[in-house]
Coordinates of C-alpha atoms in Angstrom, one line a residue:
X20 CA -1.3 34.0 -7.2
X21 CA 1.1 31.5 -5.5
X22 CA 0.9 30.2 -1.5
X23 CA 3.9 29.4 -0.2
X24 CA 3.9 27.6 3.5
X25 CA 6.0 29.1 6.1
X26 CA 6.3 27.9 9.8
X27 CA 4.1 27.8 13.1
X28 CA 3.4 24.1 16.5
X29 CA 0.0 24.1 18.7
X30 CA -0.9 26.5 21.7
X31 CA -6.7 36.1 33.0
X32 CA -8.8 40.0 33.3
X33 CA -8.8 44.0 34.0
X34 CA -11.3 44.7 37.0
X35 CA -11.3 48.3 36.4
X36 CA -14.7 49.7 36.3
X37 CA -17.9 50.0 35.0
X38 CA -18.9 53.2 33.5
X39 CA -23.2 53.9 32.4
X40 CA -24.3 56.7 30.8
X41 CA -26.9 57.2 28.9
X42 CA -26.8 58.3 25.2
X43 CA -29.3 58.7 22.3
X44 CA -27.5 56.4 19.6
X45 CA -29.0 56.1 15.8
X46 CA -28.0 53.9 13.2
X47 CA -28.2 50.7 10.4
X48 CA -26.7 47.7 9.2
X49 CA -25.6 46.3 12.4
X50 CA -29.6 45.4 13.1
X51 CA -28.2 41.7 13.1
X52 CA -25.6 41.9 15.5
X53 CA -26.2 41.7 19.5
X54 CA -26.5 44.4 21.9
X55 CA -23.8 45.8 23.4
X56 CA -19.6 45.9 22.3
X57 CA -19.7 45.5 18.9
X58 CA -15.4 46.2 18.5
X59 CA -12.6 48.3 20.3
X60 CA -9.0 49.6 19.4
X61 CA -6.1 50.7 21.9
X62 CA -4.6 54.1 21.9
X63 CA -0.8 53.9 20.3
X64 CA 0.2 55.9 23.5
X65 CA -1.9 53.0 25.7
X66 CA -3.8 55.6 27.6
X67 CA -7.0 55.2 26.3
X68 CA -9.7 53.0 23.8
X69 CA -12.0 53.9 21.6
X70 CA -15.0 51.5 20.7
X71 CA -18.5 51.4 18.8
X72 CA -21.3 50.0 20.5
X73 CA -24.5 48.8 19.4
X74 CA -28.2 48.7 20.3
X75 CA -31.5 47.7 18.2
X76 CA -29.1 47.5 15.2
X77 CA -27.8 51.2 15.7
X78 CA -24.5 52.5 17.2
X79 CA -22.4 54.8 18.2
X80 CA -19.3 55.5 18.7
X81 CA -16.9 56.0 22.2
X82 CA -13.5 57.1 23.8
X83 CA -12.6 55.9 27.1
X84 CA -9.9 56.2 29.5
X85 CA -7.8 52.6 29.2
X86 CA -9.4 51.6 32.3
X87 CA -13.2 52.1 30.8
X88 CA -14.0 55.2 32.9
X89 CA -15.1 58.4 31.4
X90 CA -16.5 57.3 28.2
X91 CA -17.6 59.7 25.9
X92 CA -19.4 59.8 23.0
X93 CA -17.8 60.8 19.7
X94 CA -19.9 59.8 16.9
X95 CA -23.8 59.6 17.6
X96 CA -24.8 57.8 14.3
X97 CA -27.8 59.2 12.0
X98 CA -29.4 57.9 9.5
X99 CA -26.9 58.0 6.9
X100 CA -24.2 55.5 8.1
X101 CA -23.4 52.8 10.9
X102 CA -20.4 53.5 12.3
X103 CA -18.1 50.2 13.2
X104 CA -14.7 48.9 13.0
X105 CA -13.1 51.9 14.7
X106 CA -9.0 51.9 14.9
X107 CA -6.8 54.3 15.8
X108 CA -3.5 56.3 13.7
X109 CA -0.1 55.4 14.2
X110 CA -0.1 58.9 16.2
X111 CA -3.5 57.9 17.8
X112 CA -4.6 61.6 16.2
X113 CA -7.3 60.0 14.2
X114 CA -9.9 57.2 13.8
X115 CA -10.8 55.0 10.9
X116 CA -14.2 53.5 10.9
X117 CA -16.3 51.6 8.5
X118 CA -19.6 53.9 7.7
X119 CA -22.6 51.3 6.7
X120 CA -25.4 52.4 4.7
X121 CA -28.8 51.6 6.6
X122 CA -30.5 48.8 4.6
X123 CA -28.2 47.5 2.4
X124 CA -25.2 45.7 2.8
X125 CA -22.9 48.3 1.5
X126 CA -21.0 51.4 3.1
X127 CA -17.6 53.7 2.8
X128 CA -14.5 54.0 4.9
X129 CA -14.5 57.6 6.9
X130 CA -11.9 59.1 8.7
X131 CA -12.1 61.6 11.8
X132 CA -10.2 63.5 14.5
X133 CA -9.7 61.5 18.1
X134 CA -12.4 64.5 19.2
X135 CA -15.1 62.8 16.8
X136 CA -14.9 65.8 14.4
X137 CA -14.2 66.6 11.2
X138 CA -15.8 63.5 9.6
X139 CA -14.6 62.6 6.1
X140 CA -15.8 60.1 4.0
X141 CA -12.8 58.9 1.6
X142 CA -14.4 56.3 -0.3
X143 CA -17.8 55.5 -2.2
X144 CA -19.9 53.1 -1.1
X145 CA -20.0 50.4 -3.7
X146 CA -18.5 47.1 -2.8
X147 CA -19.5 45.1 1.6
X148 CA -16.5 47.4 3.4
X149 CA -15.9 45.6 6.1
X150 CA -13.1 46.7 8.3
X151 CA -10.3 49.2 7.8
X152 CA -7.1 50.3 9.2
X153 CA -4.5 52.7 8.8
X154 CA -0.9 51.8 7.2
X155 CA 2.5 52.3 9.3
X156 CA 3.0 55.2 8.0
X157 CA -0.1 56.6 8.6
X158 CA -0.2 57.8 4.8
X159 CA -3.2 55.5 3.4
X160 CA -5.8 52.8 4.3
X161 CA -6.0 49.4 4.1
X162 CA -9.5 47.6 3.7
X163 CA -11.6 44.4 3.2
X164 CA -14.0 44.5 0.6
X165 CA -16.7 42.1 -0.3
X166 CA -18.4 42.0 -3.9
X167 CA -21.4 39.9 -2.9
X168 CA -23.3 38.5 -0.1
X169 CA -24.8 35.2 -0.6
X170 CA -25.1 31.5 0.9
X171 CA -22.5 29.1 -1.1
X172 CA -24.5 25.7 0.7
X173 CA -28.2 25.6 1.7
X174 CA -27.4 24.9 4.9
X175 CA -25.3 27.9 5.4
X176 CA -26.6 31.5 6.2
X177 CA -25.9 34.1 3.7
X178 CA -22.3 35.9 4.3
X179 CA -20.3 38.2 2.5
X180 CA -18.4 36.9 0.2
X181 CA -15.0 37.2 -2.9
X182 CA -13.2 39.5 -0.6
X183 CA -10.4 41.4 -1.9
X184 CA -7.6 44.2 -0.3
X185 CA -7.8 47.9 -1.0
X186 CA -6.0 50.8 -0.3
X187 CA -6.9 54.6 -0.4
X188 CA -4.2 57.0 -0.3
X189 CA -5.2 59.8 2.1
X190 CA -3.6 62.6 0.5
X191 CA -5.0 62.7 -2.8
X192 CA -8.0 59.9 -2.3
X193 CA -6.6 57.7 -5.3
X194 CA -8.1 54.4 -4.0
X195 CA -6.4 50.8 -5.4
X196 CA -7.2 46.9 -5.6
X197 CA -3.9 45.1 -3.9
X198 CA -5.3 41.8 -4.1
X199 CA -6.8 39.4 -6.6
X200 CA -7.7 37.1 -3.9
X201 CA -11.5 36.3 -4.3
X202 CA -11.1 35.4 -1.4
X203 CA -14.7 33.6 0.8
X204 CA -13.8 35.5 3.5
X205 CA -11.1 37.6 4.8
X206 CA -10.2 39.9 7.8
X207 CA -7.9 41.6 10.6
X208 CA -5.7 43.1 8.1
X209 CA -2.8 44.9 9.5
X210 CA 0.3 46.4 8.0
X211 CA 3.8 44.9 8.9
X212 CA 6.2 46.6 6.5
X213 CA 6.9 48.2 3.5
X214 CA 6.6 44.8 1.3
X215 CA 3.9 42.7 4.0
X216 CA 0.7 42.6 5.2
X217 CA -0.8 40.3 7.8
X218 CA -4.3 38.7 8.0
X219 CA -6.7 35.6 8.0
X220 CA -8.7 34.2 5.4
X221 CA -10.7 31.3 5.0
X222 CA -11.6 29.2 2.1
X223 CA -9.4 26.3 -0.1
X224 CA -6.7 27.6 2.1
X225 CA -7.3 29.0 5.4
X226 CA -5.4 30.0 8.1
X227 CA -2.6 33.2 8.9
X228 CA -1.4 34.4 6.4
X229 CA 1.9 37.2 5.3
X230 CA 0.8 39.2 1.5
X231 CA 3.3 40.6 0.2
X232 CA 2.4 43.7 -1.7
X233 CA 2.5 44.3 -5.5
X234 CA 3.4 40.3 -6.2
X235 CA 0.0 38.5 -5.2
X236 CA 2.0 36.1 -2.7
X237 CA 0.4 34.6 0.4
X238 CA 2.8 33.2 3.0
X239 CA 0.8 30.9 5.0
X240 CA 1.5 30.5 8.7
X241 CA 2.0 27.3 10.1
X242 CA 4.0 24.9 12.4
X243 CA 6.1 21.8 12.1
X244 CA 3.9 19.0 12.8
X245 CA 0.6 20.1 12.1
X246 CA -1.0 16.9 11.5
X247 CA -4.6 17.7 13.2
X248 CA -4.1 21.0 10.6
X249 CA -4.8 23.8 13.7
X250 CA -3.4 26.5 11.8
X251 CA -6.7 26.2 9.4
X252 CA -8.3 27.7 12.6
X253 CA -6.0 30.6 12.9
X254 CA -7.4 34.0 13.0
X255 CA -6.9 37.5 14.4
X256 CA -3.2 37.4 13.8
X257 CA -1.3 39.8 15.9
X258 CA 2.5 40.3 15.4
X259 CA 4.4 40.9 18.3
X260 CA 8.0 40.8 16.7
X261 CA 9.8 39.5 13.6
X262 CA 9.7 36.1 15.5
X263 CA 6.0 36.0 17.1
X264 CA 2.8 36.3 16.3
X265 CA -0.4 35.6 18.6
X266 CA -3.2 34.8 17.3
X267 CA -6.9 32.6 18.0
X268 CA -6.5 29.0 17.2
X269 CA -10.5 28.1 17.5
X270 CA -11.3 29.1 20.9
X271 CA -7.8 29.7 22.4
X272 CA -5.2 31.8 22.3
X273 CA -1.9 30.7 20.9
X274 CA 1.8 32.4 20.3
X275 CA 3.3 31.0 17.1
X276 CA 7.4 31.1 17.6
X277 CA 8.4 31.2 13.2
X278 CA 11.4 31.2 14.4
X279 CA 11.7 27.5 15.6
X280 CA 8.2 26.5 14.0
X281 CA 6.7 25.9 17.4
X282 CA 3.3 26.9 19.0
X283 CA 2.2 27.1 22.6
X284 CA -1.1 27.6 24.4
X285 CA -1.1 31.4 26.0
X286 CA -4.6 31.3 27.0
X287 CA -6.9 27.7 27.4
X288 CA -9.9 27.7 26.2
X289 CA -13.4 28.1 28.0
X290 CA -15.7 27.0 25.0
X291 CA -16.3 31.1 23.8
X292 CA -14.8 32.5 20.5
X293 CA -11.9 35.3 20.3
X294 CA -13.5 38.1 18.7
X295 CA -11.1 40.6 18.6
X296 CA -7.7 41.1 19.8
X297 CA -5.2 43.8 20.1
X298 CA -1.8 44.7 21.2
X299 CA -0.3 47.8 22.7
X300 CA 3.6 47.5 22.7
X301 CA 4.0 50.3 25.2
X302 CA 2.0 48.5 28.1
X303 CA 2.9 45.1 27.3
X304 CA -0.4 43.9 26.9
X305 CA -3.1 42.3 25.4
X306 CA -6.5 42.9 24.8
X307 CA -9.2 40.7 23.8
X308 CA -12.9 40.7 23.3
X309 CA -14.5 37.1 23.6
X310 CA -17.7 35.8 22.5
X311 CA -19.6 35.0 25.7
X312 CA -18.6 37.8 27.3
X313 CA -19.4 40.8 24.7
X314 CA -19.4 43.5 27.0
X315 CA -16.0 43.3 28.5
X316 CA -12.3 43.9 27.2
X317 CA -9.8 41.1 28.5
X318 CA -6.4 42.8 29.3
X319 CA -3.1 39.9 29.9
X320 CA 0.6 39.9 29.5
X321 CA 1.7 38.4 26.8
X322 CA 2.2 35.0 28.5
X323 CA -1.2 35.2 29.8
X324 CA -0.5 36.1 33.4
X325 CA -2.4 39.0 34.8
X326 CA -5.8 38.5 32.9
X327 CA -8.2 41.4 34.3
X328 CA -11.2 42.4 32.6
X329 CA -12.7 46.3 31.5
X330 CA -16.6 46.4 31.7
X331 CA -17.7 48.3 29.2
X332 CA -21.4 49.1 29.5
X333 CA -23.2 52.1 28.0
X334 CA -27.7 52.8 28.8
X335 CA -28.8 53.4 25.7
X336 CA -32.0 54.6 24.3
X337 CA -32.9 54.5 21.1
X338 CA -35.1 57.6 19.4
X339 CA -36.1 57.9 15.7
X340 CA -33.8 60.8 13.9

């Protein structure tokens, strides 16, 4: 594998409505995690979202008008996986989700209609799976997959680590390692062309980063300048054209211009973590889940302007399957 470095310089919310219902949710892995949003995808068409969301360490799966209003529930997880992850096809027809097994670290990528039906697991479930998405073409998956889960310090907690990309074709189900990356950790892959993908690792190099396919090439992103090295703190890398790509920078939000190797600042920070973001070309607009603030969507032009926020808050009660 060789890194090349390429370019980068350093770098408001959607009152809609709150919707409640109440649901009987089951499911795993997720015990760990907090209450509440757990992540959220954008309908191609910008129309809707769909999202999982967690309680007691079991979740379920939602579609929602863009807005947050008229949730309903697609997946009710069992006791056979832990649904997470969710994104939509190219066509927004489908959903990809990441099915944990309850109890172990381990699960399979599943595919299913936008209805929540016809449920299809199309990989085993050796290997930590943790996030999928669909390619451009909407012919195959990408995913992250872990090979062990351990604590490389004594101070740190145990993580899932050696990550590596996947792909399973979906006609067919002929699933293939991309990657020899071995990587400590890796995620928000997306595909950008026929020859790229884009996503963030950490470990000796961290940071953005372009793969390109079949040649085990990282292209890392960075900016002219970088002396305080902030593009070792990029993550959820989002691009916007050949020229930009947003992304978190630590705990803001930054656009990185690779055309003249400059970042700027598109949202300051307020001290909480950028958990997810998303883009929907159609609309304009951003879409951002923060730390602090787990149970709301941020929605912002691209510049920042116009930051609203989507509460989105389901009553769960949990019952044993």
């Amino acid at each position: 594998m060789t890194i090349k470095r390429l370019i980068s310089s350093p770098g408001k919310i959607y009152l809609l409505s709150i919707a409640i219902i109440t649901v009987t949710c089951s499911n795993p892995e997720i015990s760990k995690m907090k209450d509440g949003l757990e992540s959220f995808d954008v309908s191609p068409d910008g129309k809707s979202l769909i999202f999982t969301w967690n309680i007691g360490g079991k979740s379920c799966l939602f579609h929602s008008d863009i807005d947050g209003k008229n949730p309903k529930l697609l997946i009710n997880s069992d006791k056979h996986i832990s649904v997470y992850r969710p994104r939509f096809s190219p066509d927004g027809r489908k959903i990809v989700f990441v099915g944990g097994i309850p109890d172990t670290f381990n699960g399979a990528i599943w595919i299913a209609n936008i209805s929540g039906d016809s449920l299809k697991q199309i990989t085993d479930t050796s290997g930590i799976k943790t996030e999928a998405v669909f390619s451009n073409n909407g012919e195959s998956i990408y995913f992250a997959q872990a090979n062990e889960y351990a604590s490389y310090s004594p101070l740190a907690n145990r993580a899932a680590h050696d990550f590596d990309i996947y792909s399973v074709a979906l006609n067919g189900g002929e699933v293939s390692k991309i990657s020899d990356l071995k990587a400590y950790s890796l995620a928000n892959i997306s595909d950008v062309d026929s020859n790229r993908l884009i996503l963030d690792m950490k470990g000796t190099e961290s940071g953005v980063f372009f793969y390109e396919k079949g040649k085990s090439v990282l292209n890392k992103v960075s900016f002219k300048n970088d002396s305080l090295s902030y593009s070792k703190g990029y993550s959820n890398p989002i691009l916007i054209n050949k020229d930009n790509i947003i992304c978190a920078s630590y705990y803001v939000l930054v656009d990185i211009d690779m055309k003249i190797q400059q970042e700027k600042v598109i949202l300051p920070s307020d001290n909480s973590s950028i958990r997810v973001i998303r883009y929907n070309k159609g609309l304009g607009r951003l879409f951002i889940q923060k730390g602090d603030k787990l149970n709301y969507i941020h929605s912002m032009n691209l510049d920042g302007s116009d930051l609203k926020n989507i509460p989105i808050f389901i009553n769960s009660k949990t019952t044993k399957n």
